[in-house]
Amino acid sequence: MQNPVAAPESGPNLILDFGLNRESVRYIGQDLQRPECILAEPDGTLWSADARGGVVRIAPDGSQRIITQSRSQYFDAAATESTRYLTGTLPNGLAFAANGDILISNFGTDCLEVMTRDGTTRVLADSIDGEAIGKVNFVLRDSRDRIWITVSTRIKNWMHALRTDLADGYIARYEDGKFRIVADGFHFTNEIRFDAA
């Protein structure tokens, strides 16, 4: 009898056959503040979310520059961990807009921002259907140029949302100038990805 869960013979399994040579690993970036999300460009440039209120651009040669509308030292100077993560700006997820600008899901300011590569920032959305948007965790742009976000919770002090009896997270899509909730009832929604279908 054949094993019903055996993989078909179709070449190497990229997961099972994965290996890493320690000599090929190197560190990129230094003194980053909470690099929750990193975008890569074909030329090797990296863009890292940074808790100082924007992104850090890491060039292929390793040089880096912080780009923010207004630098916030609050993350570094916060007296307690709860203050550090509950007050002020906290860029979380990043995505490239169609024109190359950077979409920022700002977990601290509870909004979706658009930032040009020189730091000019505007709020794309801070509410849905007249209600505060909540803790915007992740942003994604699909192949049809629609913007999707995940919202972890609507509770301002998100640390109180880390519990099994609260399912106020949701996924929303931005189209035709406004957001619409497309799925809800999640426990602390985090990152999403789409398949090719």
mmCIF file of C-alpha atoms in Angstrom:
data_model
loop_
_atom_site.group_PDB
_atom_site.id
_atom_site.type_symbol
_atom_site.label_atom_id
_atom_site.label_comp_id
_atom_site.label_asym_id
_atom_site.label_seq_id
_atom_site.Cartn_x
_atom_site.Cartn_y
_atom_site.Cartn_z
ATOM 1 C CA MET A 1 0.000 0.000 0.000
ATOM 2 C CA GLN A 2 1.254 3.444 -0.939
ATOM 3 C CA ASN A 3 1.672 6.130 1.732
ATOM 4 C CA PRO A 4 -1.167 8.636 1.061
ATOM 5 C CA VAL A 5 0.811 11.559 2.518
ATOM 6 C CA ALA A 6 4.084 10.900 0.695
ATOM 7 C CA ALA A 7 5.248 13.738 -1.531
ATOM 8 C CA PRO A 8 5.424 13.041 -5.254
ATOM 9 C CA GLU A 9 8.862 12.637 -6.794
ATOM 10 C CA SER A 10 9.308 16.034 -8.447
ATOM 11 C CA GLY A 11 12.791 17.209 -7.529
ATOM 12 C CA PRO A 12 14.364 18.588 -4.381
ATOM 13 C CA ASN A 13 12.139 19.864 -1.608
ATOM 14 C CA LEU A 14 13.254 23.444 -1.057
ATOM 15 C CA ILE A 15 12.188 23.360 2.578
ATOM 16 C CA LEU A 16 13.571 19.955 3.553
ATOM 17 C CA ASP A 17 16.768 20.490 1.557
ATOM 18 C CA PHE A 18 17.348 24.014 2.861
ATOM 19 C CA GLY A 19 20.698 24.661 4.441
ATOM 20 C CA LEU A 20 22.596 27.696 5.580
ATOM 21 C CA ASN A 21 26.312 28.246 5.463
ATOM 22 C CA ARG A 22 27.303 30.298 8.533
ATOM 23 C CA GLU A 23 30.067 32.031 6.571
ATOM 24 C CA SER A 24 27.471 33.463 4.181
ATOM 25 C CA VAL A 25 25.513 35.193 6.966
ATOM 26 C CA ARG A 26 26.322 38.829 7.653
ATOM 27 C CA TYR A 27 24.691 41.596 9.611
ATOM 28 C CA ILE A 28 23.110 44.489 7.762
ATOM 29 C CA GLY A 29 22.032 47.640 9.552
ATOM 30 C CA GLN A 30 22.916 48.956 12.967
ATOM 31 C CA ASP A 31 21.212 50.917 15.728
ATOM 32 C CA LEU A 32 17.798 50.239 14.186
ATOM 33 C CA GLN A 33 14.844 50.916 16.485
ATOM 34 C CA ARG A 34 12.304 48.088 16.303
ATOM 35 C CA PRO A 35 12.795 46.970 12.673
ATOM 36 C CA GLU A 36 9.434 45.184 12.502
ATOM 37 C CA CYS A 37 9.176 45.157 8.692
ATOM 38 C CA ILE A 38 11.820 45.377 5.966
ATOM 39 C CA LEU A 39 11.302 46.037 2.250
ATOM 40 C CA ALA A 40 13.919 45.177 -0.386
ATOM 41 C CA GLU A 41 14.487 46.731 -3.801
ATOM 42 C CA PRO A 42 16.106 44.967 -6.777
ATOM 43 C CA ASP A 43 19.325 46.999 -6.394
ATOM 44 C CA GLY A 44 19.782 45.738 -2.819
ATOM 45 C CA THR A 45 18.469 48.824 -1.034
ATOM 46 C CA LEU A 46 16.573 47.952 2.153
ATOM 47 C CA TRP A 47 13.917 50.023 3.917
ATOM 48 C CA SER A 48 13.319 49.196 7.587
ATOM 49 C CA ALA A 49 10.449 50.418 9.750
ATOM 50 C CA ASP A 50 11.895 52.446 12.612
ATOM 51 C CA ALA A 51 10.292 53.458 15.910
ATOM 52 C CA ARG A 52 11.754 56.956 15.638
ATOM 53 C CA GLY A 53 8.910 57.765 13.273
ATOM 54 C CA GLY A 54 9.633 56.566 9.769
ATOM 55 C CA VAL A 55 12.087 54.304 8.016
ATOM 56 C CA VAL A 56 15.801 53.663 7.777
ATOM 57 C CA ARG A 57 17.183 53.393 4.238
ATOM 58 C CA ILE A 58 20.080 50.948 4.061
ATOM 59 C CA ALA A 59 22.024 51.308 0.808
ATOM 60 C CA PRO A 60 23.717 48.345 -0.904
ATOM 61 C CA ASP A 61 27.085 49.624 0.388
ATOM 62 C CA GLY A 62 25.766 49.418 3.981
ATOM 63 C CA SER A 63 25.407 53.147 4.573
ATOM 64 C CA GLN A 64 22.151 54.067 6.231
ATOM 65 C CA ARG A 65 19.986 57.119 6.762
ATOM 66 C CA ILE A 66 16.883 57.600 8.880
ATOM 67 C CA ILE A 67 14.032 59.280 7.030
ATOM 68 C CA THR A 68 11.205 60.712 9.108
ATOM 69 C CA GLN A 69 8.880 63.673 8.965
ATOM 70 C CA SER A 70 9.809 64.592 12.510
ATOM 71 C CA ARG A 71 12.266 62.500 14.464
ATOM 72 C CA SER A 72 10.977 61.161 17.724
ATOM 73 C CA GLN A 73 13.450 60.174 20.410
ATOM 74 C CA TYR A 74 10.495 59.034 22.500
ATOM 75 C CA PHE A 75 11.084 55.365 21.780
ATOM 76 C CA ASP A 76 14.665 55.532 23.083
ATOM 77 C CA ALA A 77 13.859 57.816 26.018
ATOM 78 C CA ALA A 78 10.702 56.101 27.304
ATOM 79 C CA ALA A 79 10.900 55.338 31.011
ATOM 80 C CA THR A 80 8.974 52.049 30.851
ATOM 81 C CA GLU A 81 8.263 49.348 28.297
ATOM 82 C CA SER A 82 4.541 50.103 28.334
ATOM 83 C CA THR A 83 5.177 53.800 27.655
ATOM 84 C CA ARG A 84 7.578 52.893 24.860
ATOM 85 C CA TYR A 85 5.002 50.818 22.996
ATOM 86 C CA LEU A 86 1.771 52.656 23.848
ATOM 87 C CA THR A 87 2.536 56.326 23.214
ATOM 88 C CA GLY A 88 3.699 58.152 20.118
ATOM 89 C CA THR A 89 4.628 56.943 16.689
ATOM 90 C CA LEU A 90 5.397 53.274 16.087
ATOM 91 C CA PRO A 91 5.794 52.371 12.392
ATOM 92 C CA ASN A 92 5.062 48.680 11.989
ATOM 93 C CA GLY A 93 4.272 47.248 8.548
ATOM 94 C CA LEU A 94 5.579 48.721 5.290
ATOM 95 C CA ALA A 95 4.671 48.378 1.617
ATOM 96 C CA PHE A 96 5.674 50.203 -1.533
ATOM 97 C CA ALA A 97 2.967 52.342 -3.130
ATOM 98 C CA ALA A 98 2.659 52.123 -6.920
ATOM 99 C CA ASN A 99 4.693 55.335 -7.313
ATOM 100 C CA GLY A 100 7.488 54.173 -4.973
ATOM 101 C CA ASP A 101 6.310 56.024 -1.864
ATOM 102 C CA ILE A 102 6.200 54.007 1.339
ATOM 103 C CA LEU A 103 2.926 52.985 2.970
ATOM 104 C CA ILE A 104 3.330 52.808 6.757
ATOM 105 C CA SER A 105 0.920 51.065 9.092
ATOM 106 C CA ASN A 106 1.571 53.122 12.205
ATOM 107 C CA PHE A 107 0.722 51.080 15.276
ATOM 108 C CA GLY A 108 1.342 54.070 17.566
ATOM 109 C CA THR A 109 -0.728 56.752 15.833
ATOM 110 C CA ASP A 110 -3.479 54.325 14.734
ATOM 111 C CA CYS A 111 -3.396 55.341 11.096
ATOM 112 C CA LEU A 112 -2.166 54.360 7.658
ATOM 113 C CA GLU A 113 0.412 56.855 6.412
ATOM 114 C CA VAL A 114 2.017 57.524 3.040
ATOM 115 C CA MET A 115 5.596 58.786 3.186
ATOM 116 C CA THR A 116 7.665 60.007 0.259
ATOM 117 C CA ARG A 117 11.295 58.987 0.153
ATOM 118 C CA ASP A 118 12.286 62.419 1.463
ATOM 119 C CA GLY A 119 10.045 62.113 4.541
ATOM 120 C CA THR A 120 6.963 64.093 3.530
ATOM 121 C CA THR A 121 4.127 62.242 5.238
ATOM 122 C CA ARG A 122 0.368 62.361 5.053
ATOM 123 C CA VAL A 123 -2.354 60.284 6.648
ATOM 124 C CA LEU A 124 -4.169 58.099 4.139
ATOM 125 C CA ALA A 125 -6.707 56.822 6.679
ATOM 126 C CA ASP A 126 -7.385 57.057 10.402
ATOM 127 C CA SER A 127 -11.006 55.910 10.453
ATOM 128 C CA ILE A 128 -13.359 53.424 8.847
ATOM 129 C CA ASP A 129 -17.087 54.090 8.687
ATOM 130 C CA GLY A 130 -16.683 57.038 11.070
ATOM 131 C CA GLU A 131 -14.893 55.017 13.772
ATOM 132 C CA ALA A 132 -11.233 55.149 14.762
ATOM 133 C CA ILE A 133 -9.311 52.635 12.679
ATOM 134 C CA GLY A 134 -7.521 50.946 15.604
ATOM 135 C CA LYS A 135 -4.043 49.433 15.816
ATOM 136 C CA VAL A 136 -2.965 49.213 12.176
ATOM 137 C CA ASN A 137 -0.508 46.322 12.145
ATOM 138 C CA PHE A 138 0.313 45.524 8.531
ATOM 139 C CA VAL A 139 -0.162 46.963 5.042
ATOM 140 C CA LEU A 140 -0.020 45.153 1.707
ATOM 141 C CA ARG A 141 -0.555 46.279 -1.897
ATOM 142 C CA ASP A 142 -1.883 43.624 -4.274
ATOM 143 C CA SER A 143 -1.367 43.073 -8.012
ATOM 144 C CA ARG A 144 -4.469 45.183 -8.770
ATOM 145 C CA ASP A 145 -3.010 48.115 -6.777
ATOM 146 C CA ARG A 146 -5.487 47.737 -3.931
ATOM 147 C CA ILE A 147 -4.233 48.423 -0.419
ATOM 148 C CA TRP A 148 -5.032 45.947 2.355
ATOM 149 C CA ILE A 149 -4.445 46.439 6.064
ATOM 150 C CA THR A 150 -4.709 44.343 9.162
ATOM 151 C CA VAL A 151 -5.893 45.912 12.390
ATOM 152 C CA SER A 152 -4.920 43.986 15.510
ATOM 153 C CA THR A 153 -7.439 45.575 17.863
ATOM 154 C CA ARG A 154 -9.543 48.675 18.427
ATOM 155 C CA ILE A 155 -8.347 48.926 22.038
ATOM 156 C CA LYS A 156 -5.985 51.891 22.457
ATOM 157 C CA ASN A 157 -3.832 50.119 25.063
ATOM 158 C CA TRP A 158 -3.171 47.101 22.875
ATOM 159 C CA MET A 159 -1.510 45.176 25.690
ATOM 160 C CA HIS A 160 -5.011 44.712 27.128
ATOM 161 C CA ALA A 161 -6.071 43.108 23.831
ATOM 162 C CA LEU A 162 -3.716 40.151 24.175
ATOM 163 C CA ARG A 163 -6.358 37.777 25.481
ATOM 164 C CA THR A 164 -8.407 34.900 24.170
ATOM 165 C CA ASP A 165 -11.848 36.410 24.807
ATOM 166 C CA LEU A 166 -11.366 39.444 22.524
ATOM 167 C CA ALA A 167 -11.729 39.075 18.766
ATOM 168 C CA ASP A 168 -11.929 42.664 17.498
ATOM 169 C CA GLY A 169 -9.182 42.422 14.857
ATOM 170 C CA TYR A 170 -10.039 42.780 11.190
ATOM 171 C CA ILE A 171 -8.808 43.028 7.593
ATOM 172 C CA ALA A 172 -9.787 45.997 5.424
ATOM 173 C CA ARG A 173 -9.287 46.936 1.766
ATOM 174 C CA TYR A 174 -8.729 50.467 0.441
ATOM 175 C CA GLU A 175 -10.374 51.038 -2.901
ATOM 176 C CA ASP A 176 -11.933 54.065 -4.576
ATOM 177 C CA GLY A 177 -10.712 56.396 -1.839
ATOM 178 C CA LYS A 178 -12.058 54.562 1.192
ATOM 179 C CA PHE A 179 -11.555 51.532 3.394
ATOM 180 C CA ARG A 180 -14.052 48.723 3.751
ATOM 181 C CA ILE A 181 -13.810 45.925 6.309
ATOM 182 C CA VAL A 182 -13.739 42.616 4.428
ATOM 183 C CA ALA A 183 -13.183 40.167 7.313
ATOM 184 C CA ASP A 184 -13.395 40.570 11.074
ATOM 185 C CA GLY A 185 -13.576 38.675 14.327
ATOM 186 C CA PHE A 186 -9.849 37.942 14.560
ATOM 187 C CA HIS A 187 -7.767 37.649 17.709
ATOM 188 C CA PHE A 188 -5.020 40.289 17.325
ATOM 189 C CA THR A 189 -4.679 40.238 13.538
ATOM 190 C CA ASN A 190 -1.077 40.333 12.344
ATOM 191 C CA GLU A 191 0.540 40.017 8.912
ATOM 192 C CA ILE A 192 -1.286 38.640 5.865
ATOM 193 C CA ARG A 193 -0.120 37.400 2.459
ATOM 194 C CA PHE A 194 -1.986 36.434 -0.683
ATOM 195 C CA ASP A 195 -1.363 33.499 -2.967
ATOM 196 C CA ALA A 196 -1.197 33.918 -6.731
ATOM 197 C CA ALA A 197 -4.815 32.853 -7.296
#
